[in-house]
Amino acid sequence: MAIEPAHQGRGLGKAIMTALMERLRSHAQGAYFSLIADGKANRLYAQYGFAPTMPKSIGMAQVIR
């Protein structure tokens, strides 16, 4: 999920996460979900029960130029 900077701080991320988590809880019992939290997004995701996975696993990325 990404929110345009001009639209951040308006509750859009919370609205999306609330709807997503409701859907997952009702249709994906027992599934494992992971995400990468850029910037301060970890604070939003923590509100929905996500927790850091380090050192068990780490997020990785690469930009191909």
CSV table of N, CA and C in Angstrom, one decimal:
chain,number,residue,atom,x,y,z
A,1,MET,N,0.9,-1.2,0.0
A,1,MET,CA,0.0,0.0,0.0
A,1,MET,C,0.9,1.2,0.0
A,2,ALA,N,0.5,2.2,-0.8
A,2,ALA,CA,1.2,3.5,-0.8
A,2,ALA,C,0.2,4.6,-0.9
A,3,ILE,N,0.4,5.6,-0.1
A,3,ILE,CA,-0.5,6.8,-0.1
A,3,ILE,C,0.3,8.0,-0.6
A,4,GLU,N,-0.1,8.6,-1.7
A,4,GLU,CA,0.5,9.8,-2.2
A,4,GLU,C,0.8,10.8,-1.0
A,5,PRO,N,2.0,11.3,-1.0
A,5,PRO,CA,2.3,12.2,0.1
A,5,PRO,C,1.3,13.4,0.4
A,6,ALA,N,0.7,13.9,-0.7
A,6,ALA,CA,-0.2,15.0,-0.6
A,6,ALA,C,-1.5,14.5,0.1
A,7,HIS,N,-1.7,13.2,0.2
A,7,HIS,CA,-3.0,12.6,0.8
A,7,HIS,C,-2.7,11.9,2.1
A,8,GLN,N,-1.5,11.9,2.5
A,8,GLN,CA,-1.1,11.3,3.8
A,8,GLN,C,-1.7,12.1,5.0
A,9,GLY,N,-1.9,11.4,6.1
A,9,GLY,CA,-2.4,12.1,7.3
A,9,GLY,C,-3.9,12.3,7.3
A,10,ARG,N,-4.6,11.7,6.3
A,10,ARG,CA,-6.1,11.9,6.3
A,10,ARG,C,-6.8,10.7,6.7
A,11,GLY,N,-6.1,9.7,7.1
A,11,GLY,CA,-6.8,8.4,7.6
A,11,GLY,C,-7.0,7.4,6.5
A,12,LEU,N,-6.5,7.6,5.3
A,12,LEU,CA,-6.6,6.7,4.2
A,12,LEU,C,-6.0,5.4,4.5
A,13,GLY,N,-4.7,5.4,5.0
A,13,GLY,CA,-4.0,4.2,5.3
A,13,GLY,C,-4.8,3.4,6.4
A,14,LYS,N,-5.3,4.0,7.4
A,14,LYS,CA,-6.1,3.3,8.4
A,14,LYS,C,-7.3,2.7,7.8
A,15,ALA,N,-8.0,3.4,6.9
A,15,ALA,CA,-9.2,2.9,6.3
A,15,ALA,C,-8.9,1.7,5.5
A,16,ILE,N,-7.8,1.7,4.7
A,16,ILE,CA,-7.4,0.6,3.9
A,16,ILE,C,-7.1,-0.6,4.8
A,17,MET,N,-6.2,-0.3,5.8
A,17,MET,CA,-5.8,-1.4,6.6
A,17,MET,C,-7.0,-2.0,7.4
A,18,THR,N,-7.9,-1.2,7.9
A,18,THR,CA,-9.1,-1.8,8.6
A,18,THR,C,-9.9,-2.7,7.7
A,19,ALA,N,-10.1,-2.2,6.5
A,19,ALA,CA,-10.9,-3.1,5.5
A,19,ALA,C,-10.1,-4.3,5.2
A,20,LEU,N,-8.8,-4.2,4.9
A,20,LEU,CA,-8.0,-5.4,4.6
A,20,LEU,C,-8.0,-6.4,5.7
A,21,MET,N,-7.8,-5.9,6.9
A,21,MET,CA,-7.7,-6.8,8.1
A,21,MET,C,-9.0,-7.5,8.3
A,22,GLU,N,-10.1,-6.8,8.2
A,22,GLU,CA,-11.4,-7.4,8.3
A,22,GLU,C,-11.6,-8.6,7.3
A,23,ARG,N,-11.2,-8.3,6.1
A,23,ARG,CA,-11.3,-9.3,5.0
A,23,ARG,C,-10.4,-10.5,5.3
A,24,LEU,N,-9.2,-10.2,5.7
A,24,LEU,CA,-8.3,-11.3,6.0
A,24,LEU,C,-8.8,-12.2,7.2
A,25,ARG,N,-9.2,-11.6,8.2
A,25,ARG,CA,-9.7,-12.3,9.4
A,25,ARG,C,-10.9,-13.2,9.0
A,26,SER,N,-11.7,-12.8,8.1
A,26,SER,CA,-12.9,-13.5,7.8
A,26,SER,C,-12.7,-14.5,6.6
A,27,HIS,N,-11.6,-14.4,5.9
A,27,HIS,CA,-11.4,-15.3,4.7
A,27,HIS,C,-10.0,-16.0,4.7
A,28,ALA,N,-9.2,-15.7,5.6
A,28,ALA,CA,-7.8,-16.2,5.5
A,28,ALA,C,-7.3,-16.7,6.8
A,29,GLN,N,-8.1,-17.4,7.6
A,29,GLN,CA,-7.7,-17.9,8.9
A,29,GLN,C,-6.5,-18.8,8.7
A,30,GLY,N,-5.5,-18.6,9.5
A,30,GLY,CA,-4.3,-19.5,9.5
A,30,GLY,C,-3.2,-19.1,8.5
A,31,ALA,N,-3.5,-18.1,7.7
A,31,ALA,CA,-2.5,-17.7,6.7
A,31,ALA,C,-1.4,-16.8,7.3
A,32,TYR,N,-0.2,-16.8,6.7
A,32,TYR,CA,0.9,-16.0,7.2
A,32,TYR,C,1.0,-14.8,6.3
A,33,PHE,N,1.0,-13.6,6.8
A,33,PHE,CA,1.2,-12.4,6.0
A,33,PHE,C,2.4,-11.6,6.5
A,34,SER,N,3.2,-11.1,5.5
A,34,SER,CA,4.3,-10.3,5.9
A,34,SER,C,4.3,-9.0,5.0
A,35,LEU,N,5.0,-8.0,5.5
A,35,LEU,CA,5.0,-6.8,4.7
A,35,LEU,C,6.3,-6.1,5.0
A,36,ILE,N,6.6,-5.1,4.2
A,36,ILE,CA,7.8,-4.2,4.4
A,36,ILE,C,7.2,-2.8,4.8
A,37,ALA,N,7.7,-2.3,5.9
A,37,ALA,CA,7.2,-1.0,6.3
A,37,ALA,C,8.3,0.0,6.1
A,38,ASP,N,8.1,0.9,5.1
A,38,ASP,CA,9.0,2.0,4.9
A,38,ASP,C,8.7,3.2,5.7
A,39,GLY,N,9.8,3.9,6.1
A,39,GLY,CA,9.6,5.1,6.9
A,39,GLY,C,9.0,4.8,8.2
A,40,LYS,N,7.9,5.6,8.5
A,40,LYS,CA,7.3,5.4,9.8
A,40,LYS,C,6.0,4.5,9.7
A,41,ALA,N,5.9,3.9,8.6
A,41,ALA,CA,4.7,3.0,8.3
A,41,ALA,C,4.6,1.9,9.4
A,42,ASN,N,5.7,1.5,10.0
A,42,ASN,CA,5.7,0.4,11.0
A,42,ASN,C,4.7,0.8,12.1
A,43,ARG,N,4.6,2.1,12.4
A,43,ARG,CA,3.6,2.5,13.5
A,43,ARG,C,2.2,2.2,13.1
A,44,LEU,N,1.9,2.4,11.8
A,44,LEU,CA,0.5,2.1,11.4
A,44,LEU,C,0.3,0.6,11.4
A,45,TYR,N,1.2,-0.2,10.9
A,45,TYR,CA,1.0,-1.6,10.8
A,45,TYR,C,1.0,-2.3,12.2
A,46,ALA,N,1.7,-1.7,13.1
A,46,ALA,CA,1.7,-2.2,14.5
A,46,ALA,C,0.3,-2.1,15.1
A,47,GLN,N,-0.4,-1.1,14.8
A,47,GLN,CA,-1.8,-0.9,15.3
A,47,GLN,C,-2.7,-2.1,14.8
A,48,TYR,N,-2.3,-2.8,13.8
A,48,TYR,CA,-3.1,-3.9,13.3
A,48,TYR,C,-2.5,-5.3,13.6
A,49,GLY,N,-1.6,-5.3,14.5
A,49,GLY,CA,-1.0,-6.6,15.0
A,49,GLY,C,0.3,-7.0,14.3
A,50,PHE,N,0.8,-6.3,13.4
A,50,PHE,CA,2.1,-6.7,12.8
A,50,PHE,C,3.2,-6.3,13.7
A,51,ALA,N,4.2,-7.2,13.7
A,51,ALA,CA,5.4,-7.0,14.6
A,51,ALA,C,6.6,-7.3,13.8
A,52,PRO,N,7.8,-6.7,14.2
A,52,PRO,CA,9.0,-7.0,13.5
A,52,PRO,C,9.4,-8.5,13.5
A,53,THR,N,9.9,-8.9,12.5
A,53,THR,CA,10.3,-10.4,12.4
A,53,THR,C,11.8,-10.6,12.6
A,54,MET,N,12.6,-9.6,12.7
A,54,MET,CA,14.0,-9.8,12.9
A,54,MET,C,14.3,-10.4,14.3
A,55,PRO,N,15.2,-11.2,14.4
A,55,PRO,CA,16.2,-11.7,13.4
A,55,PRO,C,15.8,-12.9,12.6
A,56,LYS,N,14.6,-13.4,12.9
A,56,LYS,CA,14.1,-14.6,12.2
A,56,LYS,C,14.1,-14.4,10.7
A,57,SER,N,13.6,-13.2,10.2
A,57,SER,CA,13.6,-12.9,8.8
A,57,SER,C,13.9,-11.4,8.6
A,58,ILE,N,14.3,-11.1,7.4
A,58,ILE,CA,14.5,-9.7,7.1
A,58,ILE,C,13.9,-9.3,5.7
A,59,GLY,N,13.5,-8.1,5.5
A,59,GLY,CA,13.0,-7.7,4.2
A,59,GLY,C,14.3,-7.3,3.4
A,60,MET,N,14.2,-7.6,2.1
A,60,MET,CA,15.3,-7.3,1.2
A,60,MET,C,14.7,-6.7,-0.1
A,61,ALA,N,15.5,-5.9,-0.7
A,61,ALA,CA,15.0,-5.2,-2.0
A,61,ALA,C,16.3,-4.9,-2.8
A,62,GLN,N,16.0,-4.7,-4.1
A,62,GLN,CA,17.0,-4.3,-5.1
A,62,GLN,C,16.4,-3.4,-6.2
A,63,VAL,N,17.0,-2.4,-6.6
A,63,VAL,CA,16.6,-1.6,-7.7
A,63,VAL,C,17.5,-1.9,-8.9
A,64,ILE,N,16.9,-2.4,-9.9
A,64,ILE,CA,17.6,-2.7,-11.1
A,64,ILE,C,17.7,-1.5,-12.1
A,65,ARG,N,18.9,-1.1,-12.4
A,65,ARG,CA,19.0,0.1,-13.3
A,65,ARG,C,19.6,-0.3,-14.6
